[in-house]
Amino acid sequence: GEDVEQSLFLSVREGDSSVINCTYTDSSSTYLYWYKQEPGAGLQLLTYIFSNMDMKQDQRLTVLLNKKDKHLSLRIADTQTGDSAIYFCAERPNNAGNMLTFGGGTRLMVKP
Amino acid sequence: EAGVVQSPRYKIIEKKQPVAFWCNPISGHNTLYWYLQNLGQGPELLIRYENEEAVDDSQLPKDRFSAERLKGVDSTLKIQPAELGDSAVYLCASSLGTGSGDTQYFGPGTRLTVL
């Protein structure tokens, strides 16, 4: 089992917002990341947030960080069918070099 | 700019056979990572190189796995002999360094099937 936990599956309708949640365990984590993986492909970096921030917005993506609860979320506005993929959150502890600890991934299915 | 390149993309072998995976990182990236991704799980770090030095190989099963990055650029990950449980996707990633905010960029992976 991972130290970073995510729900396994999320289904939304095209045009709706998607919210993918993640909890992590290491309070020293300086950076938290969201990666996207499409079938048969590697991981594509979507966005990241530094631990001294509580929100970051990048076009349709909004990342919210609650350090007290060690909770990270990714909101995708106006979700499209092309957003269907597995989304991984990852934490980067402060004392672990550049090692990332990944969650198990959330599979997002977008229905037309 | 080319991303991280890996080959082969797919490999099917019988158990007890050797297998090797190759990775070419993004130009100028000093740090290279090999990850193992089992089906339905997130990637797990196997080994991390800074230039040609392996600085974190604690998760690499050294009885059968080996890796090298001789000139600090390309890297090879080898399994000998392969076991059924080694079936997985092997991902390579690279980053500029290990400093604050150094982002890891991933290759497409090699999907290994051991029969």
PDB file of C-alpha atoms in Angstrom:
ATOM      1  CA  GLY A   1       0.000   0.000   0.000  1.00  0.00           C
ATOM      2  CA  GLU A   2       1.052   3.546  -0.671  1.00  0.00           C
ATOM      3  CA  ASP A   3       1.498   6.374   1.796  1.00  0.00           C
ATOM      4  CA  VAL A   4      -0.386   8.507  -0.698  1.00  0.00           C
ATOM      5  CA  GLU A   5      -4.021   7.524  -1.117  1.00  0.00           C
ATOM      6  CA  GLN A   6      -6.506   8.201  -3.861  1.00  0.00           C
ATOM      7  CA  SER A   7      -9.934   6.920  -4.710  1.00  0.00           C
ATOM      8  CA  LEU A   8      -9.862   4.402  -7.523  1.00  0.00           C
ATOM      9  CA  PHE A   9     -12.477   5.691  -9.893  1.00  0.00           C
ATOM     10  CA  LEU A  10     -14.424   8.799 -10.865  1.00  0.00           C
ATOM     11  CA  SER A  11     -17.062   9.150 -13.566  1.00  0.00           C
ATOM     12  CA  VAL A  12     -18.406  12.493 -14.797  1.00  0.00           C
ATOM     13  CA  ARG A  13     -20.357  13.814 -17.747  1.00  0.00           C
ATOM     14  CA  GLU A  14     -18.704  15.919 -20.397  1.00  0.00           C
ATOM     15  CA  GLY A  15     -18.854  19.587 -19.457  1.00  0.00           C
ATOM     16  CA  ASP A  16     -19.091  18.929 -15.731  1.00  0.00           C
ATOM     17  CA  SER A  17     -16.313  19.615 -13.273  1.00  0.00           C
ATOM     18  CA  SER A  18     -14.195  16.758 -11.950  1.00  0.00           C
ATOM     19  CA  VAL A  19     -12.607  16.742  -8.538  1.00  0.00           C
ATOM     20  CA  ILE A  20      -9.926  14.178  -7.795  1.00  0.00           C
ATOM     21  CA  ASN A  21      -8.812  13.888  -4.203  1.00  0.00           C
ATOM     22  CA  CYS A  22      -5.594  12.727  -2.600  1.00  0.00           C
ATOM     23  CA  THR A  23      -4.304  12.382   0.939  1.00  0.00           C
ATOM     24  CA  TYR A  24      -0.641  12.215   1.772  1.00  0.00           C
ATOM     25  CA  THR A  25       1.246  11.449   4.930  1.00  0.00           C
ATOM     26  CA  ASP A  26       4.541  13.321   5.012  1.00  0.00           C
ATOM     27  CA  SER A  27       4.032  16.793   6.435  1.00  0.00           C
ATOM     28  CA  SER A  28       7.520  17.734   5.286  1.00  0.00           C
ATOM     29  CA  SER A  29       6.579  17.400   1.643  1.00  0.00           C
ATOM     30  CA  THR A  30       7.654  20.525  -0.157  1.00  0.00           C
ATOM     31  CA  TYR A  31       6.063  19.878  -3.513  1.00  0.00           C
ATOM     32  CA  LEU A  32       2.956  17.965  -4.488  1.00  0.00           C
ATOM     33  CA  TYR A  33       2.326  16.935  -8.054  1.00  0.00           C
ATOM     34  CA  TRP A  34      -0.449  15.817 -10.335  1.00  0.00           C
ATOM     35  CA  TYR A  35       0.417  13.559 -13.263  1.00  0.00           C
ATOM     36  CA  LYS A  36      -1.855  12.222 -16.001  1.00  0.00           C
ATOM     37  CA  GLN A  37      -1.393   8.823 -17.656  1.00  0.00           C
ATOM     38  CA  GLU A  38      -3.239   7.853 -20.798  1.00  0.00           C
ATOM     39  CA  PRO A  39      -3.413   4.201 -21.902  1.00  0.00           C
ATOM     40  CA  GLY A  40      -0.058   2.876 -23.017  1.00  0.00           C
ATOM     41  CA  ALA A  41       1.717   6.137 -22.266  1.00  0.00           C
ATOM     42  CA  GLY A  42       4.049   7.447 -19.617  1.00  0.00           C
ATOM     43  CA  LEU A  43       3.162   9.999 -16.991  1.00  0.00           C
ATOM     44  CA  GLN A  44       2.568  13.555 -18.127  1.00  0.00           C
ATOM     45  CA  LEU A  45       3.095  16.309 -15.578  1.00  0.00           C
ATOM     46  CA  LEU A  46      -0.073  18.383 -15.267  1.00  0.00           C
ATOM     47  CA  THR A  47       0.740  20.757 -12.475  1.00  0.00           C
ATOM     48  CA  TYR A  48       2.399  21.024  -9.090  1.00  0.00           C
ATOM     49  CA  ILE A  49       1.994  23.112  -5.997  1.00  0.00           C
ATOM     50  CA  PHE A  50       4.542  24.288  -3.473  1.00  0.00           C
ATOM     51  CA  SER A  51       3.702  23.594   0.133  1.00  0.00           C
ATOM     52  CA  ASN A  52       3.477  27.273   1.107  1.00  0.00           C
ATOM     53  CA  MET A  53       0.559  27.740  -1.288  1.00  0.00           C
ATOM     54  CA  ASP A  54      -3.020  26.683  -0.738  1.00  0.00           C
ATOM     55  CA  MET A  55      -4.266  27.115  -4.281  1.00  0.00           C
ATOM     56  CA  LYS A  56      -2.895  27.156  -7.794  1.00  0.00           C
ATOM     57  CA  GLN A  57      -4.869  27.695 -10.973  1.00  0.00           C
ATOM     58  CA  ASP A  58      -3.701  26.821 -14.451  1.00  0.00           C
ATOM     59  CA  GLN A  59      -6.326  27.185 -17.177  1.00  0.00           C
ATOM     60  CA  ARG A  60      -8.936  24.470 -16.513  1.00  0.00           C
ATOM     61  CA  LEU A  61      -6.972  23.012 -13.613  1.00  0.00           C
ATOM     62  CA  THR A  62      -7.244  24.136 -10.001  1.00  0.00           C
ATOM     63  CA  VAL A  63      -5.161  22.571  -7.260  1.00  0.00           C
ATOM     64  CA  LEU A  64      -6.177  22.983  -3.646  1.00  0.00           C
ATOM     65  CA  LEU A  65      -3.871  22.100  -0.780  1.00  0.00           C
ATOM     66  CA  ASN A  66      -4.942  21.687   2.824  1.00  0.00           C
ATOM     67  CA  LYS A  67      -1.730  21.151   4.736  1.00  0.00           C
ATOM     68  CA  LYS A  68      -3.468  20.708   8.070  1.00  0.00           C
ATOM     69  CA  ASP A  69      -5.415  17.729   6.766  1.00  0.00           C
ATOM     70  CA  LYS A  70      -2.687  16.670   4.293  1.00  0.00           C
ATOM     71  CA  HIS A  71      -5.269  16.779   1.549  1.00  0.00           C
ATOM     72  CA  LEU A  72      -4.693  17.675  -2.068  1.00  0.00           C
ATOM     73  CA  SER A  73      -7.303  17.989  -4.782  1.00  0.00           C
ATOM     74  CA  LEU A  74      -7.330  18.545  -8.516  1.00  0.00           C
ATOM     75  CA  ARG A  75     -10.359  20.198 -10.082  1.00  0.00           C
ATOM     76  CA  ILE A  76     -10.805  20.004 -13.832  1.00  0.00           C
ATOM     77  CA  ALA A  77     -13.337  22.501 -15.138  1.00  0.00           C
ATOM     78  CA  ASP A  78     -15.431  21.739 -18.213  1.00  0.00           C
ATOM     79  CA  THR A  79     -14.206  18.152 -18.346  1.00  0.00           C
ATOM     80  CA  GLN A  80     -13.754  16.779 -21.858  1.00  0.00           C
ATOM     81  CA  THR A  81     -13.620  13.216 -23.164  1.00  0.00           C
ATOM     82  CA  GLY A  82      -9.922  13.740 -23.791  1.00  0.00           C
ATOM     83  CA  ASP A  83      -9.465  14.141 -20.050  1.00  0.00           C
ATOM     84  CA  SER A  84     -10.278  10.450 -19.564  1.00  0.00           C
ATOM     85  CA  ALA A  85      -7.129   8.957 -18.067  1.00  0.00           C
ATOM     86  CA  ILE A  86      -5.554   7.893 -14.782  1.00  0.00           C
ATOM     87  CA  TYR A  87      -4.488  10.748 -12.539  1.00  0.00           C
ATOM     88  CA  PHE A  88      -1.703  10.282 -10.020  1.00  0.00           C
ATOM     89  CA  CYS A  89      -0.811  12.551  -7.162  1.00  0.00           C
ATOM     90  CA  ALA A  90       2.693  12.429  -5.776  1.00  0.00           C
ATOM     91  CA  GLU A  91       4.454  13.928  -2.805  1.00  0.00           C
ATOM     92  CA  ARG A  92       8.067  14.976  -2.593  1.00  0.00           C
ATOM     93  CA  PRO A  93       9.271  14.816   1.022  1.00  0.00           C
ATOM     94  CA  ASN A  94      11.738  17.455   2.063  1.00  0.00           C
ATOM     95  CA  ASN A  95      14.483  15.038   3.075  1.00  0.00           C
ATOM     96  CA  ALA A  96      14.249  12.529   0.239  1.00  0.00           C
ATOM     97  CA  GLY A  97      16.291  14.130  -2.512  1.00  0.00           C
ATOM     98  CA  ASN A  98      13.982  14.306  -5.498  1.00  0.00           C
ATOM     99  CA  MET A  99      12.198  11.054  -4.711  1.00  0.00           C
ATOM    100  CA  LEU A 100       8.493  11.042  -5.424  1.00  0.00           C
ATOM    101  CA  THR A 101       5.937   8.857  -3.671  1.00  0.00           C
ATOM    102  CA  PHE A 102       2.927   8.219  -5.877  1.00  0.00           C
ATOM    103  CA  GLY A 103      -0.627   7.359  -5.048  1.00  0.00           C
ATOM    104  CA  GLY A 104      -2.325   4.437  -6.720  1.00  0.00           C
ATOM    105  CA  GLY A 105      -4.065   6.635  -9.280  1.00  0.00           C
ATOM    106  CA  THR A 106      -7.658   7.639  -9.934  1.00  0.00           C
ATOM    107  CA  ARG A 107      -9.221   6.539 -13.176  1.00  0.00           C
ATOM    108  CA  LEU A 108     -11.359   9.347 -14.592  1.00  0.00           C
ATOM    109  CA  MET A 109     -14.020   8.372 -17.087  1.00  0.00           C
ATOM    110  CA  VAL A 110     -15.760  11.161 -18.965  1.00  0.00           C
ATOM    111  CA  LYS A 111     -19.073  10.250 -20.550  1.00  0.00           C
ATOM    112  CA  PRO A 112     -20.262  12.161 -23.599  1.00  0.00           C
TER     113      PRO A 112
ATOM    114  CA  GLU B   1      12.802  19.161 -27.823  1.00  0.00           C
ATOM    115  CA  ALA B   2      12.643  15.375 -27.609  1.00  0.00           C
ATOM    116  CA  GLY B   3      11.283  13.876 -24.441  1.00  0.00           C
ATOM    117  CA  VAL B   4      12.535  10.844 -22.579  1.00  0.00           C
ATOM    118  CA  VAL B   5      12.975   7.971 -25.009  1.00  0.00           C
ATOM    119  CA  GLN B   6      12.629   4.335 -24.019  1.00  0.00           C
ATOM    120  CA  SER B   7      12.979   1.126 -25.940  1.00  0.00           C
ATOM    121  CA  PRO B   8      11.615  -1.350 -26.543  1.00  0.00           C
ATOM    122  CA  ARG B   9       8.023  -0.302 -25.908  1.00  0.00           C
ATOM    123  CA  TYR B  10       6.913  -3.889 -25.419  1.00  0.00           C
ATOM    124  CA  LYS B  11       8.775  -7.045 -24.559  1.00  0.00           C
ATOM    125  CA  ILE B  12       7.516 -10.583 -24.102  1.00  0.00           C
ATOM    126  CA  ILE B  13       9.894 -13.192 -22.746  1.00  0.00           C
ATOM    127  CA  GLU B  14       9.782 -16.539 -21.050  1.00  0.00           C
ATOM    128  CA  LYS B  15      10.666 -16.804 -17.399  1.00  0.00           C
ATOM    129  CA  LYS B  16      14.319 -17.294 -16.579  1.00  0.00           C
ATOM    130  CA  GLN B  17      15.369 -15.370 -19.694  1.00  0.00           C
ATOM    131  CA  PRO B  18      17.332 -12.106 -19.435  1.00  0.00           C
ATOM    132  CA  VAL B  19      15.911  -8.795 -20.592  1.00  0.00           C
ATOM    133  CA  ALA B  20      17.240  -5.265 -20.918  1.00  0.00           C
ATOM    134  CA  PHE B  21      15.564  -1.886 -21.205  1.00  0.00           C
ATOM    135  CA  TRP B  22      17.129   1.274 -22.544  1.00  0.00           C
ATOM    136  CA  CYS B  23      16.480   4.895 -21.679  1.00  0.00           C
ATOM    137  CA  ASN B  24      17.705   8.150 -23.202  1.00  0.00           C
ATOM    138  CA  PRO B  25      16.890  11.110 -20.957  1.00  0.00           C
ATOM    139  CA  ILE B  26      16.108  14.648 -21.997  1.00  0.00           C
ATOM    140  CA  SER B  27      19.259  16.409 -23.130  1.00  0.00           C
ATOM    141  CA  GLY B  28      20.986  18.167 -20.263  1.00  0.00           C
ATOM    142  CA  HIS B  29      19.147  16.294 -17.536  1.00  0.00           C
ATOM    143  CA  ASN B  30      21.656  15.064 -14.981  1.00  0.00           C
ATOM    144  CA  THR B  31      19.296  12.941 -12.924  1.00  0.00           C
ATOM    145  CA  LEU B  32      17.752   9.759 -14.237  1.00  0.00           C
ATOM    146  CA  TYR B  33      15.201   7.502 -12.557  1.00  0.00           C
ATOM    147  CA  TRP B  34      13.915   4.004 -13.170  1.00  0.00           C
ATOM    148  CA  TYR B  35      10.443   3.218 -11.852  1.00  0.00           C
ATOM    149  CA  LEU B  36       8.405   0.042 -11.722  1.00  0.00           C
ATOM    150  CA  GLN B  37       4.670   0.342 -12.285  1.00  0.00           C
ATOM    151  CA  ASN B  38       2.530  -2.682 -11.521  1.00  0.00           C
ATOM    152  CA  LEU B  39      -0.932  -2.897 -13.013  1.00  0.00           C
ATOM    153  CA  GLY B  40      -3.361  -0.601 -11.235  1.00  0.00           C
ATOM    154  CA  GLN B  41      -0.697   1.009  -9.089  1.00  0.00           C
ATOM    155  CA  GLY B  42       1.444   4.093  -9.064  1.00  0.00           C
ATOM    156  CA  PRO B  43       5.116   4.033 -10.032  1.00  0.00           C
ATOM    157  CA  GLU B  44       7.665   2.951  -7.438  1.00  0.00           C
ATOM    158  CA  LEU B  45      11.262   4.093  -7.611  1.00  0.00           C
ATOM    159  CA  LEU B  46      13.850   1.403  -8.351  1.00  0.00           C
ATOM    160  CA  ILE B  47      16.999   3.467  -8.747  1.00  0.00           C
ATOM    161  CA  ARG B  48      18.076   7.078  -9.157  1.00  0.00           C
ATOM    162  CA  TYR B  49      21.233   8.303 -10.865  1.00  0.00           C
ATOM    163  CA  GLU B  50      22.935  11.641 -10.530  1.00  0.00           C
ATOM    164  CA  ASN B  51      25.137  11.736 -13.598  1.00  0.00           C
ATOM    165  CA  GLU B  52      26.761   8.291 -13.648  1.00  0.00           C
ATOM    166  CA  GLU B  53      26.457   7.641  -9.910  1.00  0.00           C
ATOM    167  CA  ALA B  54      23.630   5.560  -8.461  1.00  0.00           C
ATOM    168  CA  VAL B  55      22.610   7.561  -5.411  1.00  0.00           C
ATOM    169  CA  ASP B  56      19.491   5.675  -4.380  1.00  0.00           C
ATOM    170  CA  ASP B  57      19.123   1.995  -5.253  1.00  0.00           C
ATOM    171  CA  SER B  58      17.575   0.773  -2.031  1.00  0.00           C
ATOM    172  CA  GLN B  59      14.458  -0.524  -3.812  1.00  0.00           C
ATOM    173  CA  LEU B  60      16.332  -2.364  -6.564  1.00  0.00           C
ATOM    174  CA  PRO B  61      16.246  -6.158  -6.127  1.00  0.00           C
ATOM    175  CA  LYS B  62      19.944  -6.643  -6.582  1.00  0.00           C
ATOM    176  CA  ASP B  63      19.867 -10.409  -6.871  1.00  0.00           C
ATOM    177  CA  ARG B  64      18.368 -10.172 -10.347  1.00  0.00           C
ATOM    178  CA  PHE B  65      18.214  -6.504 -11.309  1.00  0.00           C
ATOM    179  CA  SER B  66      21.107  -4.335 -12.386  1.00  0.00           C
ATOM    180  CA  ALA B  67      21.400  -0.907 -13.934  1.00  0.00           C
ATOM    181  CA  GLU B  68      24.097   1.238 -15.408  1.00  0.00           C
ATOM    182  CA  ARG B  69      24.590   4.749 -16.708  1.00  0.00           C
ATOM    183  CA  LEU B  70      28.158   4.613 -17.841  1.00  0.00           C
ATOM    184  CA  LYS B  71      28.611   8.026 -19.437  1.00  0.00           C
ATOM    185  CA  GLY B  72      26.012   9.839 -17.404  1.00  0.00           C
ATOM    186  CA  VAL B  73      23.536  10.001 -20.274  1.00  0.00           C
ATOM    187  CA  ASP B  74      21.801   6.814 -21.470  1.00  0.00           C
ATOM    188  CA  SER B  75      20.912   4.106 -19.017  1.00  0.00           C
ATOM    189  CA  THR B  76      20.173   0.395 -19.188  1.00  0.00           C
ATOM    190  CA  LEU B  77      18.123  -1.631 -16.731  1.00  0.00           C
ATOM    191  CA  LYS B  78      18.598  -5.385 -16.828  1.00  0.00           C
ATOM    192  CA  ILE B  79      16.780  -8.316 -15.289  1.00  0.00           C
ATOM    193  CA  GLN B  80      18.462 -11.710 -15.204  1.00  0.00           C
ATOM    194  CA  PRO B  81      16.751 -14.074 -14.837  1.00  0.00           C
ATOM    195  CA  ALA B  82      13.230 -12.727 -15.233  1.00  0.00           C
ATOM    196  CA  GLU B  83      10.420 -14.095 -13.081  1.00  0.00           C
ATOM    197  CA  LEU B  84       6.678 -14.110 -13.676  1.00  0.00           C
ATOM    198  CA  GLY B  85       6.222 -11.399 -11.047  1.00  0.00           C
ATOM    199  CA  ASP B  86       8.435  -9.023 -13.011  1.00  0.00           C
ATOM    200  CA  SER B  87       5.639  -8.432 -15.520  1.00  0.00           C
ATOM    201  CA  ALA B  88       5.006  -4.697 -15.259  1.00  0.00           C
ATOM    202  CA  VAL B  89       5.721  -1.384 -16.939  1.00  0.00           C
ATOM    203  CA  TYR B  90       9.221  -0.028 -16.445  1.00  0.00           C
ATOM    204  CA  LEU B  91       9.289   3.744 -16.603  1.00  0.00           C
ATOM    205  CA  CYS B  92      12.292   5.972 -17.026  1.00  0.00           C
ATOM    206  CA  ALA B  93      12.242   9.613 -15.976  1.00  0.00           C
ATOM    207  CA  SER B  94      14.755  12.437 -15.947  1.00  0.00           C
ATOM    208  CA  SER B  95      15.146  15.815 -14.315  1.00  0.00           C
ATOM    209  CA  LEU B  96      17.656  18.646 -14.461  1.00  0.00           C
ATOM    210  CA  GLY B  97      18.921  17.881 -10.979  1.00  0.00           C
ATOM    211  CA  THR B  98      17.576  17.208  -7.546  1.00  0.00           C
ATOM    212  CA  GLY B  99      17.086  20.740  -6.387  1.00  0.00           C
ATOM    213  CA  SER B 100      13.891  22.330  -5.238  1.00  0.00           C
ATOM    214  CA  GLY B 101      11.128  21.938  -7.730  1.00  0.00           C
ATOM    215  CA  ASP B 102      13.110  19.819 -10.163  1.00  0.00           C
ATOM    216  CA  THR B 103      10.369  18.278 -12.238  1.00  0.00           C
ATOM    217  CA  GLN B 104      10.600  14.685 -13.377  1.00  0.00           C
ATOM    218  CA  TYR B 105       9.649  13.996 -16.973  1.00  0.00           C
ATOM    219  CA  PHE B 106       8.625  10.464 -17.852  1.00  0.00           C
ATOM    220  CA  GLY B 107       9.154   8.317 -20.888  1.00  0.00           C
ATOM    221  CA  PRO B 108       6.400   6.113 -22.357  1.00  0.00           C
ATOM    222  CA  GLY B 109       7.653   3.034 -20.534  1.00  0.00           C
ATOM    223  CA  THR B 110       8.483  -0.530 -21.506  1.00  0.00           C
ATOM    224  CA  ARG B 111       5.734  -3.030 -20.888  1.00  0.00           C
ATOM    225  CA  LEU B 112       7.276  -6.364 -19.920  1.00  0.00           C
ATOM    226  CA  THR B 113       5.333  -9.604 -20.021  1.00  0.00           C
ATOM    227  CA  VAL B 114       6.991 -12.678 -18.571  1.00  0.00           C
ATOM    228  CA  LEU B 115       5.393 -15.977 -19.593  1.00  0.00           C
TER     229      LEU B 115
END
